[in-house]
CSV table of C-alpha atoms in Angstrom, one decimal:
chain,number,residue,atom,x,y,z
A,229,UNK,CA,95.4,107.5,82.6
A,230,UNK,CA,95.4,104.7,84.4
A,231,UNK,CA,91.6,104.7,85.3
A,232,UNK,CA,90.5,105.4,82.2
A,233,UNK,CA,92.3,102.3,80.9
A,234,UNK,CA,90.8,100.3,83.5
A,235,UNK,CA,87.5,101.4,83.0
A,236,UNK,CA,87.9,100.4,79.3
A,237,UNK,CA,88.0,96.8,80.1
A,238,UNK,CA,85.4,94.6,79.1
A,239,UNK,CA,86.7,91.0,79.5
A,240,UNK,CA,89.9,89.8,82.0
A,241,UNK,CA,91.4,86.8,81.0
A,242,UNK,CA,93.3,84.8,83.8
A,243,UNK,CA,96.1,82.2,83.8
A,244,UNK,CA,95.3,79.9,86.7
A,245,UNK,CA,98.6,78.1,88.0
A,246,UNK,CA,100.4,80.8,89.9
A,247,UNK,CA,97.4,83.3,89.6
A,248,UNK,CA,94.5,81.6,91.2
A,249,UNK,CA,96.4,78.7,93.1
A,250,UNK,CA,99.6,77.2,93.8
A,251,UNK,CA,98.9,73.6,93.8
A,252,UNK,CA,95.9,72.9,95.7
A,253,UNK,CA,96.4,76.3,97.9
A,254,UNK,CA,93.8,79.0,97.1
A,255,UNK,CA,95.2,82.5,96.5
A,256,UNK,CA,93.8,85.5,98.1
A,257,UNK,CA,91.0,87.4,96.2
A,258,UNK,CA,89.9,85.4,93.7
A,259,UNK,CA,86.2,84.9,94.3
A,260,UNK,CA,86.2,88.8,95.1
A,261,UNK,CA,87.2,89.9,92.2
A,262,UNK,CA,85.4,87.6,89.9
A,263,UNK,CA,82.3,88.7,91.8
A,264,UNK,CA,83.3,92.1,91.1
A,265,UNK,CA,84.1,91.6,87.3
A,266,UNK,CA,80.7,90.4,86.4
A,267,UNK,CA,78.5,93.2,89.1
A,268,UNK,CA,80.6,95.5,87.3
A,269,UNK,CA,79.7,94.3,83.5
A,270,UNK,CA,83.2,92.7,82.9
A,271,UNK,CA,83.1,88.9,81.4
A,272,UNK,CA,86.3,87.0,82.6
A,273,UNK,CA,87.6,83.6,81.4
A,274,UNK,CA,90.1,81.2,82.4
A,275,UNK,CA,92.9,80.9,79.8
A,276,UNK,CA,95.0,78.3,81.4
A,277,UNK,CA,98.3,76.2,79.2
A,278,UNK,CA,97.2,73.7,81.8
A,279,UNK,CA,96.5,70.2,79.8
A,280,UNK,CA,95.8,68.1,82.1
A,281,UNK,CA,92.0,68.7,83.2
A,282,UNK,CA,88.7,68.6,81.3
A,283,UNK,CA,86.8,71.9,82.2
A,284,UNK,CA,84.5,69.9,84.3
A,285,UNK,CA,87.6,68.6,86.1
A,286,UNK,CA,88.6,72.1,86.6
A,287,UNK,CA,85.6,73.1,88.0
A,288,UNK,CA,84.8,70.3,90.2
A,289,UNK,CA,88.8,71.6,91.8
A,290,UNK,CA,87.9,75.0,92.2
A,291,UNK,CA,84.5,74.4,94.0
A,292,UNK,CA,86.4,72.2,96.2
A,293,UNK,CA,88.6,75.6,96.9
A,294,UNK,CA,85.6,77.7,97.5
A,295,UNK,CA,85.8,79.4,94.0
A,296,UNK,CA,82.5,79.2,92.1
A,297,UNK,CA,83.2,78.3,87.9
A,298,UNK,CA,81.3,76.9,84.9
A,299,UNK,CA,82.7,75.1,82.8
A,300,UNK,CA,82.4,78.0,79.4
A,301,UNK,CA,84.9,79.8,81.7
A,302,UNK,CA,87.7,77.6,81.1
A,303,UNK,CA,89.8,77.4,78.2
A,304,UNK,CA,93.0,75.2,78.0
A,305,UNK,CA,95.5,74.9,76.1
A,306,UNK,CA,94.1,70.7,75.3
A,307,UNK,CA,90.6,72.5,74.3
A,308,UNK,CA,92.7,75.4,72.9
A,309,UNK,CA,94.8,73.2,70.7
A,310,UNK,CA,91.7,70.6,70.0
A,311,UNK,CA,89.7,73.2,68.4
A,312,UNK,CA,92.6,74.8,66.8
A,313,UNK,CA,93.6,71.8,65.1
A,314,UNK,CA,89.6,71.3,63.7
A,315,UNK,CA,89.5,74.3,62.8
A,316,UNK,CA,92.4,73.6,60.3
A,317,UNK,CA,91.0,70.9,58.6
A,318,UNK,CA,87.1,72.4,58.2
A,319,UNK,CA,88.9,75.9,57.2
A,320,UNK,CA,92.3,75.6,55.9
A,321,UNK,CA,92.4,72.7,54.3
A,322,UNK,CA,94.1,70.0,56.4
A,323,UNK,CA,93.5,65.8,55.5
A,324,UNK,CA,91.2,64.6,58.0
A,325,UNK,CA,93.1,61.8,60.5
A,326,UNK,CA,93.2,59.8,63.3
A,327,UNK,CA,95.5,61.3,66.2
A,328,UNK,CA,97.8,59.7,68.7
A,329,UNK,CA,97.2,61.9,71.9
A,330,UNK,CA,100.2,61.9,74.4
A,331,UNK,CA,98.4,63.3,77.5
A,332,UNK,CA,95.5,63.1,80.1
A,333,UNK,CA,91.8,63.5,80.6
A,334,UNK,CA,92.0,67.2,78.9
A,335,UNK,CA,93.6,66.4,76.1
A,336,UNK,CA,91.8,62.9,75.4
A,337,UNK,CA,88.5,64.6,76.0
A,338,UNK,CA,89.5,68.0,73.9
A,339,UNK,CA,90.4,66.0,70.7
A,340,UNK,CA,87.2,63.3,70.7
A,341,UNK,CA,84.8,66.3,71.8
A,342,UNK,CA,86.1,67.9,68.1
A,343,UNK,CA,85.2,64.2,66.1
A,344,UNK,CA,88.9,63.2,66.7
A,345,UNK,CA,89.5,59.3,66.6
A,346,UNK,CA,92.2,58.4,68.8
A,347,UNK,CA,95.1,55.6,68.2
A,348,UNK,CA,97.8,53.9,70.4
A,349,UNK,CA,99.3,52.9,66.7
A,350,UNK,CA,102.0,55.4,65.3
A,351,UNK,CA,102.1,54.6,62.0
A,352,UNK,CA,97.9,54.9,61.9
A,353,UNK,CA,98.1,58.6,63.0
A,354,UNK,CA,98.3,61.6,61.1
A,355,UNK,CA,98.6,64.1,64.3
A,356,UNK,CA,100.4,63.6,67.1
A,357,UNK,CA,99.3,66.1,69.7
A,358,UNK,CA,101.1,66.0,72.9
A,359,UNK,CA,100.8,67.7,76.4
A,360,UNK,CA,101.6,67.4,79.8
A,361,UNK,CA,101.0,63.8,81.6
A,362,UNK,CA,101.7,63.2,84.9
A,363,UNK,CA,101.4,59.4,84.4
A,364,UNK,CA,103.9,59.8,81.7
A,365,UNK,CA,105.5,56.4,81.0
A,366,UNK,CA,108.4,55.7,78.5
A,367,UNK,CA,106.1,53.4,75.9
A,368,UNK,CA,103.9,56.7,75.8
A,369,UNK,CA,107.2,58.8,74.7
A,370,UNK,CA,108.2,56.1,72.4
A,371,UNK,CA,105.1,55.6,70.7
A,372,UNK,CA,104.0,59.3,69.8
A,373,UNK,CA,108.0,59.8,69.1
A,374,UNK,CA,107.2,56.7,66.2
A,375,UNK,CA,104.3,58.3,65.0
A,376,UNK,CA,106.5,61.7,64.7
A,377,UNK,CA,108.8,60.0,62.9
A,378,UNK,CA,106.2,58.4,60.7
A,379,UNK,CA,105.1,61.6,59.6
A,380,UNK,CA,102.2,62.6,61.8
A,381,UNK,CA,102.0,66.8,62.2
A,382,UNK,CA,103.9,67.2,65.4
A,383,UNK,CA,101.6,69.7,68.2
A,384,UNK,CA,102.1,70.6,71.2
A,385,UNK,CA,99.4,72.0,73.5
A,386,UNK,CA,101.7,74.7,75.4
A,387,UNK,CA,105.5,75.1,76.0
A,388,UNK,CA,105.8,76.2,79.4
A,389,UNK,CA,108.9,74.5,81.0
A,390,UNK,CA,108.2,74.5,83.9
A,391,UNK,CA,105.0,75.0,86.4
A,392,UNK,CA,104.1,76.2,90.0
A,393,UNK,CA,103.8,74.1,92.8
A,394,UNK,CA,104.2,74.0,96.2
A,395,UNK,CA,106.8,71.7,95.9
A,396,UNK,CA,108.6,74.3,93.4
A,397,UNK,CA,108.8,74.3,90.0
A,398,UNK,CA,108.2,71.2,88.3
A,399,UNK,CA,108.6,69.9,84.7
A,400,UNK,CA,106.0,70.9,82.7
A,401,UNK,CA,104.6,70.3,78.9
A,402,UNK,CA,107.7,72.3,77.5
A,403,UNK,CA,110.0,70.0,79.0
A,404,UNK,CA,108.1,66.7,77.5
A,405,UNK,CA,107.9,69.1,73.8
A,406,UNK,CA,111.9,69.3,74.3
A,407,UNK,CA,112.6,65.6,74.6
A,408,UNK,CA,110.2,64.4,71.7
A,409,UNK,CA,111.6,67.5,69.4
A,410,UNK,CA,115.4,65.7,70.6
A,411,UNK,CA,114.4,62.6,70.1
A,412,UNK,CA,112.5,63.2,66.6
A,413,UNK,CA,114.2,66.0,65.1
A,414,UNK,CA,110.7,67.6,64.6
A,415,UNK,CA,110.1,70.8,66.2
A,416,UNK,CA,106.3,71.2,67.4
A,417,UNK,CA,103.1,73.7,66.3
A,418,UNK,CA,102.5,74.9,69.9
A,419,UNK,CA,99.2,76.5,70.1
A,420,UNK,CA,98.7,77.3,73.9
A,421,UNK,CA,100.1,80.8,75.0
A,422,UNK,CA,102.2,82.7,74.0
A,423,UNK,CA,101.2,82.1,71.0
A,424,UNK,CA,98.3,83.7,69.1
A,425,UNK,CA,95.9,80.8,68.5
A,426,UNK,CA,95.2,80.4,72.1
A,427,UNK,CA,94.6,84.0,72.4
A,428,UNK,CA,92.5,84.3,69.4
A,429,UNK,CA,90.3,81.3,70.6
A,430,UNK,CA,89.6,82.9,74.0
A,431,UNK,CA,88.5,86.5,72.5
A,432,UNK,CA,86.1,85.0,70.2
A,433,UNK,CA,84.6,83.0,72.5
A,434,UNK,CA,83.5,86.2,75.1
A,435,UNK,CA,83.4,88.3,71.8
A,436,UNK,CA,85.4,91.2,72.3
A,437,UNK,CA,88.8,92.7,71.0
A,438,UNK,CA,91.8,93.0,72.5
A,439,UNK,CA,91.6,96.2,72.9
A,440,UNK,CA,89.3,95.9,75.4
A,441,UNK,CA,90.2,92.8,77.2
A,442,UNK,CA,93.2,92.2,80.0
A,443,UNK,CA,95.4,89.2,80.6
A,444,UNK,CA,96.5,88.7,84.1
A,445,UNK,CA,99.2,86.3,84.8
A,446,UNK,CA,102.2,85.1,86.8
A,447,UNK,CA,104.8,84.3,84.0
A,448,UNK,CA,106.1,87.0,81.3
A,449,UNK,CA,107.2,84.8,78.7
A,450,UNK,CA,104.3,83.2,78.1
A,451,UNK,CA,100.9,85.4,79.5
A,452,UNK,CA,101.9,88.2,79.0
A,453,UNK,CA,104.6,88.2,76.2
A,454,UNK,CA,101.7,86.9,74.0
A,455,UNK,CA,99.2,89.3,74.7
A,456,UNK,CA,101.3,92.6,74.3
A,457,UNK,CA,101.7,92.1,70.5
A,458,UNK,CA,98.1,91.5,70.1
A,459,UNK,CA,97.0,95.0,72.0
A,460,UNK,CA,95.4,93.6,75.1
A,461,UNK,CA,96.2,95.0,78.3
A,462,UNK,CA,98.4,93.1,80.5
A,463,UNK,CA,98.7,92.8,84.1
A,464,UNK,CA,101.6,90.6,85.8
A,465,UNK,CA,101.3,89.1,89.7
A,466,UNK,CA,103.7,88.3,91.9
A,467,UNK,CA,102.4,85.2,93.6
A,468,UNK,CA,103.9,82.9,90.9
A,469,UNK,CA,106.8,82.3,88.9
A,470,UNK,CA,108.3,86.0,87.4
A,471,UNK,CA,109.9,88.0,90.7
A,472,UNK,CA,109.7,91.5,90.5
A,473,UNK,CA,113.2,92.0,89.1
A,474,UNK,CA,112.3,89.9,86.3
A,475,UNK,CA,108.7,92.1,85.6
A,476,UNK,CA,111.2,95.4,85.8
A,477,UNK,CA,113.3,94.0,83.2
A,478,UNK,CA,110.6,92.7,81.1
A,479,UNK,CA,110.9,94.5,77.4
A,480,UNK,CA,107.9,95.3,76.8
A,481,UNK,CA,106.4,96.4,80.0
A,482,UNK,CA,103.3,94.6,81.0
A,483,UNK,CA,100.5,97.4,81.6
A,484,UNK,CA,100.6,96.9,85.2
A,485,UNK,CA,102.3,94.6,87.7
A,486,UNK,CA,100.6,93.9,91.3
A,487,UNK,CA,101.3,91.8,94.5
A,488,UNK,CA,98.0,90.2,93.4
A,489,UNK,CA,94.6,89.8,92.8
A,490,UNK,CA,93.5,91.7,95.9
A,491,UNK,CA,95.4,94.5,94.4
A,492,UNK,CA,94.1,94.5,91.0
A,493,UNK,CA,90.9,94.5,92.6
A,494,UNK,CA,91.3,97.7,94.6
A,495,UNK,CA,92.7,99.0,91.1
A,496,UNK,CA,89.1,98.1,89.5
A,497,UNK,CA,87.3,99.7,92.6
A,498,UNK,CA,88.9,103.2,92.5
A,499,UNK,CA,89.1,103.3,88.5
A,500,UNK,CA,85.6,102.8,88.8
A,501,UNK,CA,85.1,105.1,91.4
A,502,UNK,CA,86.5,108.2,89.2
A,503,UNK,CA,84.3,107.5,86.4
């Protein structure tokens, strides 16, 4: 049963804190099994709720870790939530507006790539997106917390709490997203994983369904608890954030849960093997 799931896979979709590196330290098997994915006639994409990094920025990392990328083969949750956001107002009827953008490169870039005019002045914005910044300062808290409060449509780009480094887990956007929501009374639209935009956004840009497409990732509540609902098949690692215990508690079940991506690979290989 197993195989014949695998073999069904058209697309892989990969989280990348925790599932490709920690940090700036390479995990094993990633270039393998990329390689693998496209001899094999698989697409795979990065689907990352990391904010922080243009796709070129990501790509010029990766090559500096031996991992070969273009930039089409990132999507994060800035670009996610930029192009979610346009989408709105060209299909759904949202007013047009300048944004104040609480974030970095990624987000900055996402949102004027989309025709997005950016503003430092609160009461001038009609969106206030917000991510994660490691350059965070309190005047940049304070000023998108104004504009909040002033009315502009609250979004956030992910809410993960927390993220993987080697230094442990650090704060992450979720943790920012708390403190504005306290401060403002304003809970955000969070677009990056789990929740279905981001998703949505990544299948229609390889163009397949769920059905035949896998998320792999390092942390339940938000890879993979997104993608069960939806019907993709799900595959959990344990060189990040959710321990084993935690994966053999998880309600539901990813589809399968391995060391890491060496493994998944050796999955693919004998899957393959039987057809």
């Amino acid at each position: 049963m197993n195989s014949e799931v695998l073999r069904s896979v058209r697309a892989v979709l990969f989280d990348m804190d925790g599932v490709i590196y920690v940090g700036a330290r390479l995990l094993p098997g990633v270039q393998e099994l990329f390689d693998y994915l496209v001899e094999s006639g698989r697409q795979w994409l990065y689907v990352t709720n990391n904010a922080s990094k243009t796709p070129q920025q990501f790509v010029e990392t990766l090559a500096k870790m031996g991992v070969r990328s273009e930039p089409q083969q990132i999507l994060g949750s800035a670009e996610a939530a930029a192009g979610w956001l346009r989408e709105q107002i060209d299909h759904a009827g949202w007013v047009d507006g300048k944004v104040i953008a609480m974030g970095q490169d990624g987000l900055r870039t996402a949102l004027t790539t989309r025709g997005f005019e950016l503003t430092v002045d609160p009461h001038a914005a009609t969106y206030a997106v917000a991510g994660i910044n490691f350059q965070l300062t309190y005047e940049d808290l304070a000023r998108t917390a104004l504009a909040i409060r002033a009315g502009a449509k609250f979004i956030g780009t992910n809410s993960d709490p927390s993220y993987p480094t080697e230094r442990g887990q650090l704060p992450g956007a979720g943790s920012i997203l708390a403190l504005l929501a306290t401060a403002t009374g304003v809970q955000p639209l969070v677009i990056g994983k789990p929740n279905r935009g981001m998703f949505d956004q990544a299948l229609k840009r390889l163009g397949v369904g769920p059905q035949e497409t896998m998320m792999v990732g390092d942390r339940y509540d938000t890879d993979i608890q997104g993608a069960v609902p939806l019907g993709l098949l799900t595959t959990g690692v344990l060189t990040g954030v959710t321990t084993l215990p935690e994966w053999e508690r998880a309600d539901p079940q990813p589809t399968f849960v391995v060391p890491g991506l060496p493994e998944l690979l050796s999955l693919f290989k004998e899957a393959d093997a039987r057809a």
